[in-house]
PDB file of C-alpha atoms in Angstrom:
ATOM      1  CA  MET X   1       0.091   0.073  -0.046  1.00 41.00           C
ATOM      2  CA  LYS X   2       1.098   3.730  -0.375  1.00 38.00           C
ATOM      3  CA  LYS X   3       2.338   5.121   2.515  1.00 38.00           C
ATOM      4  CA  ARG X   4      -0.069   7.585   3.220  1.00 38.00           C
ATOM      5  CA  MET X   5       0.484  11.604   3.256  1.00 39.00           C
ATOM      6  CA  MET X   6      -1.493  13.928   4.851  1.00 38.00           C
ATOM      7  CA  LEU X   7      -1.692  17.483   3.809  1.00 38.00           C
ATOM      8  CA  MET X   8      -3.356  20.064   6.104  1.00 38.00           C
ATOM      9  CA  LEU X   9      -4.478  23.578   5.700  1.00 34.00           C
ATOM     10  CA  THR X  10      -5.735  25.595   8.717  1.00 35.00           C
ATOM     11  CA  GLY X  11      -7.529  28.593   7.843  1.00 37.00           C
ATOM     12  CA  ALA X  12     -11.318  29.546   8.594  1.00 34.00           C
ATOM     13  CA  LEU X  13     -13.746  30.448   6.220  1.00 33.00           C
ATOM     14  CA  ALA X  14     -17.051  31.974   6.598  1.00 32.00           C
ATOM     15  CA  VAL X  15     -19.486  30.457   4.499  1.00 33.00           C
ATOM     16  CA  GLY X  16     -23.132  31.548   3.927  1.00 33.00           C
ATOM     17  CA  LEU X  17     -25.732  28.797   2.721  1.00 31.00           C
ATOM     18  CA  LEU X  18     -28.015  29.830  -0.047  1.00 31.00           C
ATOM     19  CA  ALA X  19     -30.962  28.625  -1.296  1.00 32.00           C
ATOM     20  CA  ALA X  20     -29.349  27.750  -4.513  1.00 36.00           C
ATOM     21  CA  CYS X  21     -25.968  26.461  -5.370  1.00 39.00           C
ATOM     22  CA  GLY X  22     -22.807  27.701  -4.553  1.00 39.00           C
ATOM     23  CA  THR X  23     -22.375  31.519  -3.508  1.00 37.00           C
ATOM     24  CA  PRO X  24     -20.413  34.159  -4.938  1.00 36.00           C
ATOM     25  CA  LYS X  25     -16.459  33.766  -4.139  1.00 42.00           C
ATOM     26  CA  GLU X  26     -16.053  30.047  -2.895  1.00 45.00           C
ATOM     27  CA  GLY X  27     -19.952  28.875  -2.769  1.00 41.00           C
ATOM     28  CA  ALA X  28     -21.252  27.065  -0.550  1.00 35.00           C
ATOM     29  CA  ASP X  29     -24.146  25.310  -0.731  1.00 37.00           C
ATOM     30  CA  GLY X  30     -26.633  22.715  -2.529  1.00 37.00           C
ATOM     31  CA  HIS X  31     -28.401  23.295  -5.632  1.00 36.00           C
ATOM     32  CA  GLY X  32     -30.534  25.453  -6.642  1.00 34.00           C
ATOM     33  CA  GLY X  33     -32.211  26.772  -9.925  1.00 32.00           C
ATOM     34  CA  THR X  34     -31.518  30.624  -8.524  1.00 29.00           C
ATOM     35  CA  HIS X  35     -27.868  31.331  -8.118  1.00 32.00           C
ATOM     36  CA  GLN X  36     -25.105  32.669 -10.412  1.00 32.00           C
ATOM     37  CA  GLY X  37     -25.198  32.227 -13.918  1.00 30.00           C
ATOM     38  CA  GLY X  38     -24.080  35.141 -16.896  1.00 29.00           C
ATOM     39  CA  ALA X  39     -24.385  35.450 -20.504  1.00 29.00           C
ATOM     40  CA  ILE X  40     -22.308  33.721 -22.914  1.00 30.00           C
ATOM     41  CA  ASN X  41     -22.481  36.115 -25.918  1.00 29.00           C
ATOM     42  CA  ALA X  42     -21.901  32.850 -28.246  1.00 29.00           C
ATOM     43  CA  LEU X  43     -22.952  29.055 -29.222  1.00 29.00           C
ATOM     44  CA  ALA X  44     -20.530  26.986 -27.185  1.00 33.00           C
ATOM     45  CA  ASN X  45     -19.217  23.855 -27.872  1.00 34.00           C
ATOM     46  CA  ASP X  46     -16.101  23.153 -26.312  1.00 40.00           C
ATOM     47  CA  ASN X  47     -13.814  20.442 -24.374  1.00 40.00           C
ATOM     48  CA  GLY X  48     -15.407  17.468 -23.237  1.00 38.00           C
ATOM     49  CA  HIS X  49     -14.621  16.243 -19.724  1.00 36.00           C
ATOM     50  CA  GLY X  50     -14.888  13.143 -17.746  1.00 34.00           C
ATOM     51  CA  ASP X  51     -17.923  13.160 -15.403  1.00 35.00           C
ATOM     52  CA  HIS X  52     -18.458  12.764 -11.680  1.00 37.00           C
ATOM     53  CA  GLY X  53     -17.551   9.316 -11.567  1.00 34.00           C
ATOM     54  CA  GLY X  54     -14.401   8.224 -13.173  1.00 33.00           C
ATOM     55  CA  GLN X  55     -10.528   8.965 -13.401  1.00 33.00           C
ATOM     56  CA  ASP X  56      -9.650  11.917 -15.743  1.00 35.00           C
ATOM     57  CA  THR X  57     -10.931  14.231 -17.985  1.00 39.00           C
ATOM     58  CA  GLY X  58     -10.524  13.354 -21.507  1.00 38.00           C
ATOM     59  CA  GLY X  59     -12.780  10.250 -21.771  1.00 49.00           C
ATOM     60  CA  HIS X  60     -13.683   9.688 -25.274  1.00 57.00           C
ATOM     61  CA  ALA X  61     -17.829  10.097 -24.606  1.00 65.00           C
ATOM     62  CA  ALA X  62     -17.597  13.642 -25.314  1.00 70.00           C
ATOM     63  CA  ASP X  63     -16.476  13.786 -28.226  1.00 81.00           C
ATOM     64  CA  ASN X  64     -19.604  12.210 -29.140  1.00 88.00           C
ATOM     65  CA  TYR X  65     -21.307  14.993 -28.015  1.00 93.00           C
ATOM     66  CA  LYS X  66     -21.639  18.707 -28.563  1.00 94.00           C
ATOM     67  CA  ALA X  67     -22.801  21.569 -25.992  1.00 94.00           C
ATOM     68  CA  THR X  68     -24.627  24.785 -27.290  1.00 92.00           C
ATOM     69  CA  PHE X  69     -25.017  27.337 -24.367  1.00 92.00           C
ATOM     70  CA  THR X  70     -26.820  30.335 -24.999  1.00 89.00           C
ATOM     71  CA  PHE X  71     -28.005  32.940 -22.752  1.00 91.00           C
ATOM     72  CA  ALA X  72     -31.942  34.080 -23.194  1.00 87.00           C
ATOM     73  CA  SER X  73     -31.059  37.887 -23.392  1.00 87.00           C
ATOM     74  CA  GLY X  74     -27.760  37.236 -25.832  1.00 88.00           C
ATOM     75  CA  THR X  75     -25.023  38.647 -23.108  1.00 89.00           C
ATOM     76  CA  ALA X  76     -24.613  38.312 -19.427  1.00 94.00           C
ATOM     77  CA  LYS X  77     -24.161  41.523 -17.016  1.00 94.00           C
ATOM     78  CA  ALA X  78     -22.719  41.067 -13.426  1.00 95.00           C
ATOM     79  CA  SER X  79     -25.271  40.429 -10.830  1.00 95.00           C
ATOM     80  CA  GLU X  80     -28.109  40.448 -13.140  1.00 95.00           C
ATOM     81  CA  ASN X  81     -30.283  37.545 -13.509  1.00 94.00           C
ATOM     82  CA  THR X  82     -29.868  35.420 -17.010  1.00 89.00           C
ATOM     83  CA  LYS X  83     -31.362  32.632 -17.960  1.00 94.00           C
ATOM     84  CA  LEU X  84     -28.870  29.962 -19.500  1.00 94.00           C
ATOM     85  CA  ASN X  85     -29.871  27.466 -21.954  1.00 94.00           C
ATOM     86  CA  VAL X  86     -27.990  24.332 -22.433  1.00 95.00           C
ATOM     87  CA  GLN X  87     -28.753  21.820 -25.812  1.00 94.00           C
ATOM     88  CA  VAL X  88     -26.813  18.683 -26.243  1.00 95.00           C
ATOM     89  CA  THR X  89     -26.659  17.625 -30.092  1.00 93.00           C
ATOM     90  CA  ASP X  90     -24.531  14.357 -31.530  1.00 91.00           C
ATOM     91  CA  THR X  91     -21.512  15.333 -34.234  1.00 89.00           C
ATOM     92  CA  ASN X  92     -24.211  15.763 -37.014  1.00 91.00           C
ATOM     93  CA  GLY X  93     -25.958  18.133 -34.824  1.00 91.00           C
ATOM     94  CA  LYS X  94     -29.092  15.922 -34.016  1.00 92.00           C
ATOM     95  CA  ALA X  95     -30.656  16.828 -30.555  1.00 92.00           C
ATOM     96  CA  ILE X  96     -30.256  14.521 -27.349  1.00 93.00           C
ATOM     97  CA  HIS X  97     -33.393  14.069 -26.057  1.00 93.00           C
ATOM     98  CA  ASP X  98     -33.009  10.948 -23.756  1.00 93.00           C
ATOM     99  CA  PHE X  99     -30.997  11.291 -20.872  1.00 95.00           C
ATOM    100  CA  GLU X 100     -30.303   9.081 -17.433  1.00 95.00           C
ATOM    101  CA  TRP X 101     -30.479  10.440 -13.782  1.00 94.00           C
ATOM    102  CA  ASN X 102     -27.194  10.992 -12.631  1.00 89.00           C
ATOM    103  CA  HIS X 103     -26.600  11.584  -8.696  1.00 90.00           C
ATOM    104  CA  GLU X 104     -30.676  12.550  -9.014  1.00 92.00           C
ATOM    105  CA  LYS X 105     -30.150  14.852 -11.381  1.00 95.00           C
ATOM    106  CA  LEU X 106     -30.360  14.955 -15.285  1.00 96.00           C
ATOM    107  CA  MET X 107     -27.751  17.592 -15.615  1.00 96.00           C
ATOM    108  CA  HIS X 108     -25.064  19.276 -13.517  1.00 96.00           C
ATOM    109  CA  ILE X 109     -24.013  22.686 -14.308  1.00 97.00           C
ATOM    110  CA  ILE X 110     -20.185  24.118 -12.727  1.00 97.00           C
ATOM    111  CA  ILE X 111     -19.581  27.496 -12.998  1.00 97.00           C
ATOM    112  CA  VAL X 112     -15.768  28.552 -12.169  1.00 98.00           C
ATOM    113  CA  ASN X 113     -14.374  32.176 -12.557  1.00 97.00           C
ATOM    114  CA  LYS X 114     -10.791  32.668 -14.046  1.00 96.00           C
ATOM    115  CA  ASP X 115      -9.032  32.110 -10.782  1.00 97.00           C
ATOM    116  CA  LEU X 116     -11.427  29.278  -9.070  1.00 98.00           C
ATOM    117  CA  SER X 117     -12.037  31.641  -6.712  1.00 97.00           C
ATOM    118  CA  TYR X 118     -16.018  31.398  -7.291  1.00 97.00           C
ATOM    119  CA  PHE X 119     -17.774  28.142  -7.700  1.00 98.00           C
ATOM    120  CA  SER X 120     -21.453  27.011  -8.363  1.00 97.00           C
ATOM    121  CA  HIS X 121     -22.851  24.016  -8.806  1.00 97.00           C
ATOM    122  CA  ILE X 122     -26.510  24.337 -10.213  1.00 96.00           C
ATOM    123  CA  HIS X 123     -29.034  22.125 -11.698  1.00 97.00           C
ATOM    124  CA  PRO X 124     -30.975  23.333 -14.659  1.00 97.00           C
ATOM    125  CA  GLU X 125     -34.422  21.836 -15.996  1.00 96.00           C
ATOM    126  CA  TRP X 126     -35.410  19.929 -18.776  1.00 95.00           C
ATOM    127  CA  ASP X 127     -38.211  20.627 -20.714  1.00 93.00           C
ATOM    128  CA  GLY X 128     -38.677  17.641 -22.457  1.00 89.00           C
ATOM    129  CA  LYS X 129     -37.689  19.143 -25.991  1.00 87.00           C
ATOM    130  CA  GLY X 130     -33.783  19.275 -25.870  1.00 87.00           C
ATOM    131  CA  THR X 131     -33.210  22.169 -23.918  1.00 94.00           C
ATOM    132  CA  PHE X 132     -31.897  22.185 -20.581  1.00 97.00           C
ATOM    133  CA  THR X 133     -32.640  26.026 -18.882  1.00 95.00           C
ATOM    134  CA  VAL X 134     -31.592  27.637 -15.344  1.00 95.00           C
ATOM    135  CA  GLU X 135     -31.829  31.206 -14.035  1.00 95.00           C
ATOM    136  CA  THR X 136     -28.390  32.164 -12.483  1.00 94.00           C
ATOM    137  CA  SER X 137     -26.023  35.441 -12.285  1.00 94.00           C
ATOM    138  CA  PHE X 138     -22.881  36.237 -12.297  1.00 95.00           C
ATOM    139  CA  PRO X 139     -21.127  38.188  -9.328  1.00 96.00           C
ATOM    140  CA  LYS X 140     -18.454  40.068 -11.324  1.00 96.00           C
ATOM    141  CA  GLY X 141     -17.485  40.967 -14.713  1.00 97.00           C
ATOM    142  CA  GLY X 142     -14.749  38.804 -16.292  1.00 95.00           C
ATOM    143  CA  GLU X 143     -14.846  34.970 -17.681  1.00 94.00           C
ATOM    144  CA  TYR X 144     -15.995  32.456 -16.306  1.00 95.00           C
ATOM    145  CA  LYS X 145     -16.004  28.906 -17.411  1.00 97.00           C
ATOM    146  CA  VAL X 146     -19.578  26.722 -17.433  1.00 96.00           C
ATOM    147  CA  PHE X 147     -19.363  22.637 -17.368  1.00 96.00           C
ATOM    148  CA  ALA X 148     -22.361  20.880 -18.338  1.00 96.00           C
ATOM    149  CA  ASP X 149     -22.378  17.490 -16.632  1.00 95.00           C
ATOM    150  CA  PHE X 150     -24.730  14.666 -18.139  1.00 95.00           C
ATOM    151  CA  VAL X 151     -25.236  11.176 -19.195  1.00 94.00           C
ATOM    152  CA  PRO X 152     -26.890  10.193 -22.289  1.00 94.00           C
ATOM    153  CA  LYS X 153     -29.138   7.649 -22.210  1.00 92.00           C
ATOM    154  CA  GLY X 154     -27.199   4.140 -23.129  1.00 90.00           C
ATOM    155  CA  GLY X 155     -23.886   6.278 -23.019  1.00 89.00           C
ATOM    156  CA  SER X 156     -21.327   7.274 -20.120  1.00 91.00           C
ATOM    157  CA  GLY X 157     -20.332  10.425 -18.035  1.00 91.00           C
ATOM    158  CA  THR X 158     -19.631  13.586 -19.944  1.00 94.00           C
ATOM    159  CA  THR X 159     -18.830  16.839 -19.566  1.00 95.00           C
ATOM    160  CA  LEU X 160     -18.508  19.462 -22.201  1.00 95.00           C
ATOM    161  CA  SER X 161     -17.494  22.919 -21.154  1.00 95.00           C
ATOM    162  CA  LYS X 162     -16.864  26.903 -22.522  1.00 94.00           C
ATOM    163  CA  TRP X 163     -14.962  29.852 -21.396  1.00 94.00           C
ATOM    164  CA  VAL X 164     -17.532  32.880 -21.044  1.00 89.00           C
ATOM    165  CA  LYS X 165     -17.407  36.656 -21.009  1.00 91.00           C
ATOM    166  CA  VAL X 166     -19.857  38.507 -18.412  1.00 94.00           C
ATOM    167  CA  GLU X 167     -20.092  42.215 -18.805  1.00 95.00           C
ATOM    168  CA  GLY X 168     -19.503  44.472 -15.836  1.00 95.00           C
ATOM    169  CA  GLU X 169     -16.460  45.257 -13.279  1.00 95.00           C
ATOM    170  CA  THR X 170     -14.281  43.027 -12.957  1.00 94.00           C
ATOM    171  CA  LYS X 171     -11.675  42.295 -10.383  1.00 91.00           C
ATOM    172  CA  PRO X 172      -8.295  41.667  -9.856  1.00 92.00           C
ATOM    173  CA  GLN X 173      -7.051  37.878 -10.724  1.00 91.00           C
ATOM    174  CA  GLU X 174      -5.425  35.794  -8.133  1.00 93.00           C
ATOM    175  CA  LYS X 175      -2.949  33.412  -8.459  1.00 94.00           C
ATOM    176  CA  VAL X 176      -4.511  30.201  -7.575  1.00 96.00           C
ATOM    177  CA  LYS X 177      -1.703  28.830  -4.705  1.00 96.00           C
ATOM    178  CA  ALA X 178      -1.590  25.303  -2.635  1.00 97.00           C
ATOM    179  CA  ASP X 179      -2.725  25.694   0.568  1.00 97.00           C
ATOM    180  CA  ALA X 180      -0.108  24.567   3.333  1.00 91.00           C
ATOM    181  CA  GLU X 181      -2.506  23.030   5.508  1.00 95.00           C
ATOM    182  CA  LEU X 182      -5.843  21.246   4.703  1.00 98.00           C
ATOM    183  CA  VAL X 183      -8.217  22.326   7.429  1.00 98.00           C
ATOM    184  CA  LYS X 184     -11.361  24.847   7.009  1.00 98.00           C
ATOM    185  CA  VAL X 185     -13.928  25.759   9.350  1.00 98.00           C
ATOM    186  CA  VAL X 186     -17.693  26.579   7.647  1.00 97.00           C
ATOM    187  CA  ASP X 187     -20.550  26.956   9.119  1.00 97.00           C
ATOM    188  CA  GLY X 188     -19.324  25.648  12.403  1.00 97.00           C
ATOM    189  CA  LYS X 189     -17.528  22.786  11.041  1.00 98.00           C
ATOM    190  CA  GLU X 190     -14.301  21.973  11.218  1.00 99.00           C
ATOM    191  CA  VAL X 191     -13.109  19.779   7.749  1.00 99.00           C
ATOM    192  CA  THR X 192      -9.682  18.197   7.383  1.00 99.00           C
ATOM    193  CA  LEU X 193      -8.929  17.002   3.915  1.00 99.00           C
ATOM    194  CA  THR X 194      -6.216  14.234   3.812  1.00 98.00           C
ATOM    195  CA  LEU X 195      -4.636  12.560   0.122  1.00 98.00           C
ATOM    196  CA  SER X 196      -3.099   9.251   0.288  1.00 98.00           C
ATOM    197  CA  SER X 197      -1.295  10.339  -2.294  1.00 98.00           C
ATOM    198  CA  ALA X 198       0.101  13.462  -3.763  1.00 98.00           C
ATOM    199  CA  LYS X 199       1.473  11.646  -7.224  1.00 98.00           C
ATOM    200  CA  ALA X 200      -0.084  12.310 -10.769  1.00 98.00           C
ATOM    201  CA  LYS X 201      -1.542   9.273 -12.002  1.00 97.00           C
ATOM    202  CA  ASP X 202      -1.918   7.105  -8.486  1.00 98.00           C
ATOM    203  CA  GLU X 203      -5.456   6.111  -7.418  1.00 97.00           C
ATOM    204  CA  THR X 204      -5.810   8.752  -4.626  1.00 98.00           C
ATOM    205  CA  THR X 205      -8.110   8.571  -1.840  1.00 98.00           C
ATOM    206  CA  LEU X 206      -9.426  12.089  -0.563  1.00 99.00           C
ATOM    207  CA  THR X 207     -10.844  11.644   2.903  1.00 99.00           C
ATOM    208  CA  PHE X 208     -12.829  14.351   4.384  1.00 99.00           C
ATOM    209  CA  THR X 209     -13.132  14.239   7.948  1.00 99.00           C
ATOM    210  CA  VAL X 210     -16.427  16.454   9.454  1.00 99.00           C
ATOM    211  CA  LYS X 211     -16.071  17.724  13.084  1.00 99.00           C
ATOM    212  CA  ASP X 212     -17.881  20.388  15.062  1.00 98.00           C
ATOM    213  CA  GLU X 213     -15.924  23.169  15.156  1.00 98.00           C
ATOM    214  CA  LYS X 214     -16.552  23.910  18.913  1.00 97.00           C
ATOM    215  CA  THR X 215     -16.532  20.794  20.301  1.00 98.00           C
ATOM    216  CA  LYS X 216     -14.057  18.953  17.873  1.00 97.00           C
ATOM    217  CA  GLU X 217     -16.682  15.759  18.213  1.00 98.00           C
ATOM    218  CA  GLY X 218     -17.144  14.006  14.841  1.00 98.00           C
ATOM    219  CA  ILE X 219     -19.872  14.446  13.478  1.00 98.00           C
ATOM    220  CA  ARG X 220     -21.944  11.102  12.433  1.00 98.00           C
ATOM    221  CA  ASN X 221     -25.448  12.173  10.842  1.00 98.00           C
ATOM    222  CA  LEU X 222     -24.002  13.866   7.551  1.00 98.00           C
ATOM    223  CA  GLU X 223     -26.918  13.574   5.091  1.00 98.00           C
ATOM    224  CA  GLN X 224     -27.312  11.870   1.746  1.00 96.00           C
ATOM    225  CA  TYR X 225     -26.728  14.575  -0.903  1.00 95.00           C
ATOM    226  CA  LEU X 226     -27.139  14.461  -4.285  1.00 93.00           C
ATOM    227  CA  GLY X 227     -27.748  10.536  -3.856  1.00 92.00           C
ATOM    228  CA  ALA X 228     -24.302  10.104  -1.727  1.00 95.00           C
ATOM    229  CA  VAL X 229     -22.284  11.018   1.289  1.00 96.00           C
ATOM    230  CA  GLY X 230     -21.368  14.095  -0.567  1.00 96.00           C
ATOM    231  CA  HIS X 231     -19.995  15.604  -3.827  1.00 96.00           C
ATOM    232  CA  VAL X 232     -16.389  16.489  -4.959  1.00 97.00           C
ATOM    233  CA  VAL X 233     -15.514  18.628  -7.962  1.00 97.00           C
ATOM    234  CA  VAL X 234     -11.598  18.534  -8.607  1.00 98.00           C
ATOM    235  CA  LEU X 235     -10.452  21.368 -11.356  1.00 98.00           C
ATOM    236  CA  SER X 236      -6.648  21.861 -12.421  1.00 98.00           C
ATOM    237  CA  GLU X 237      -5.516  25.617 -11.747  1.00 98.00           C
ATOM    238  CA  ASP X 238      -6.405  26.560 -15.845  1.00 97.00           C
ATOM    239  CA  ALA X 239      -9.492  24.750 -15.487  1.00 97.00           C
ATOM    240  CA  GLU X 240      -8.871  22.363 -18.501  1.00 96.00           C
ATOM    241  CA  GLN X 241      -8.925  19.075 -16.198  1.00 96.00           C
ATOM    242  CA  TYR X 242     -11.970  18.212 -14.880  1.00 95.00           C
ATOM    243  CA  LEU X 243     -11.528  14.654 -12.773  1.00 94.00           C
ATOM    244  CA  HIS X 244     -13.681  12.225 -12.279  1.00 82.00           C
ATOM    245  CA  VAL X 245     -14.169  11.627  -8.080  1.00 92.00           C
ATOM    246  CA  HIS X 246     -16.780   9.220  -7.034  1.00 89.00           C
ATOM    247  CA  PRO X 247     -17.152   7.857  -3.399  1.00 95.00           C
ATOM    248  CA  ALA X 248     -15.772   5.201  -1.701  1.00 96.00           C
ATOM    249  CA  ASN X 249     -18.848   4.348   0.439  1.00 95.00           C
ATOM    250  CA  GLU X 250     -22.453   6.100  -0.689  1.00 93.00           C
ATOM    251  CA  LYS X 251     -23.696   5.596   2.528  1.00 94.00           C
ATOM    252  CA  ALA X 252     -21.163   7.174   4.656  1.00 97.00           C
ATOM    253  CA  SER X 253     -22.752   9.548   7.177  1.00 97.00           C
ATOM    254  CA  GLY X 254     -19.615  10.668   8.909  1.00 96.00           C
ATOM    255  CA  PRO X 255     -17.188  11.834  10.237  1.00 98.00           C
ATOM    256  CA  ALA X 256     -15.013  10.585   7.009  1.00 98.00           C
ATOM    257  CA  ALA X 257     -16.217  10.867   3.617  1.00 98.00           C
ATOM    258  CA  GLU X 258     -14.143   8.887   1.350  1.00 98.00           C
ATOM    259  CA  PHE X 259     -13.776   9.585  -2.211  1.00 98.00           C
ATOM    260  CA  MET X 260     -11.399   8.225  -4.755  1.00 98.00           C
ATOM    261  CA  THR X 261      -9.970   9.989  -7.846  1.00 97.00           C
ATOM    262  CA  ALA X 262      -6.428   9.817 -10.115  1.00 97.00           C
ATOM    263  CA  PHE X 263      -4.229  13.289 -10.984  1.00 98.00           C
ATOM    264  CA  PRO X 264      -3.942  13.305 -14.475  1.00 97.00           C
ATOM    265  CA  ASN X 265      -0.464  15.527 -14.320  1.00 98.00           C
ATOM    266  CA  PRO X 266       1.370  17.408 -12.013  1.00 98.00           C
ATOM    267  CA  GLY X 267       0.196  20.756 -11.045  1.00 98.00           C
ATOM    268  CA  THR X 268      -2.225  22.948  -8.909  1.00 98.00           C
ATOM    269  CA  TYR X 269      -5.371  21.961  -8.283  1.00 99.00           C
ATOM    270  CA  LYS X 270      -8.477  22.745  -6.523  1.00 99.00           C
ATOM    271  CA  ILE X 271     -11.121  20.913  -4.924  1.00 99.00           C
ATOM    272  CA  TRP X 272     -14.632  21.727  -3.510  1.00 98.00           C
ATOM    273  CA  GLY X 273     -16.532  19.049  -1.615  1.00 98.00           C
ATOM    274  CA  GLN X 274     -20.062  19.739  -0.465  1.00 98.00           C
ATOM    275  CA  PHE X 275     -21.880  18.204   2.022  1.00 98.00           C
ATOM    276  CA  GLN X 276     -25.053  18.467   3.938  1.00 98.00           C
ATOM    277  CA  HIS X 277     -25.759  18.135   7.327  1.00 98.00           C
ATOM    278  CA  GLN X 278     -29.127  19.084   8.720  1.00 97.00           C
ATOM    279  CA  GLY X 279     -30.748  20.052   5.783  1.00 97.00           C
ATOM    280  CA  LYS X 280     -28.041  22.802   4.881  1.00 98.00           C
ATOM    281  CA  VAL X 281     -25.243  22.390   2.239  1.00 97.00           C
ATOM    282  CA  PHE X 282     -22.141  23.649   2.627  1.00 98.00           C
ATOM    283  CA  THR X 283     -18.844  23.470   0.423  1.00 98.00           C
ATOM    284  CA  VAL X 284     -15.313  23.772   1.681  1.00 98.00           C
ATOM    285  CA  PRO X 285     -12.633  24.232  -0.957  1.00 98.00           C
ATOM    286  CA  TYR X 286      -8.792  23.501  -0.698  1.00 99.00           C
ATOM    287  CA  VAL X 287      -6.060  23.702  -3.164  1.00 99.00           C
ATOM    288  CA  VAL X 288      -3.585  21.248  -3.290  1.00 99.00           C
ATOM    289  CA  GLU X 289      -0.149  20.666  -5.116  1.00 98.00           C
ATOM    290  CA  ILE X 290       0.588  17.481  -7.087  1.00 98.00           C
ATOM    291  CA  GLN X 291       3.969  15.858  -7.731  1.00 97.00           C
TER     292      GLN X 291
END
């Protein structure tokens, strides 16, 4: 067995829970229809990146599909609600109408900004005619990447993505830096992340240990979130690698929640773990350096 390595970060992060998924900046919560979004000025078909249940982002499934991202208003402005539409077609342009349920949803949409300081995870509604729709808004102007994660009926998990530009005041971009330790405080919970390996291509276990911030007692009654103990998203610092992550035990309830993945290349990666406790979803972000 590989020698277990622990990376830890001490820090306090106050994360407000919203009814929708994610918050401006680090995004802390579950999934709703109305939080985050932005306008995409052009049709978007982009790189495919794996899905939430496997190893790395370059799977062949994405080669068989295209995604078009549009906004009802034509453009997106910071802090304004806008409706995002997503249409999936095959490589010949034929609309895909049948999708499998994946983590209790037909589609997951992940949105991040250029420096990964903003994270949103939302779920669009399917109209049954070829279009997924969700209302959302972006906190600032600038570039954002939108990922559509879905499973075509009879197919495998697929993620398609597109960089989009949002109008409005921008903020200085910060460098994505690895955390020295991996302990975060979010919504009254102290969450520690450990990695079984920090080497690229190794099968790696990500273990999140959740404790009460004040008592330091392990929380043993985490609730099912999207059909599992939690949900984890991992991106490379340039947002070009979207990693497959799957729970080792979907029915776990804490204090430890384990997830399996493999980092495809050395470099800096950001990890968002999402969990539910007492009816509220909280999100904990970490940045790690992989050798």
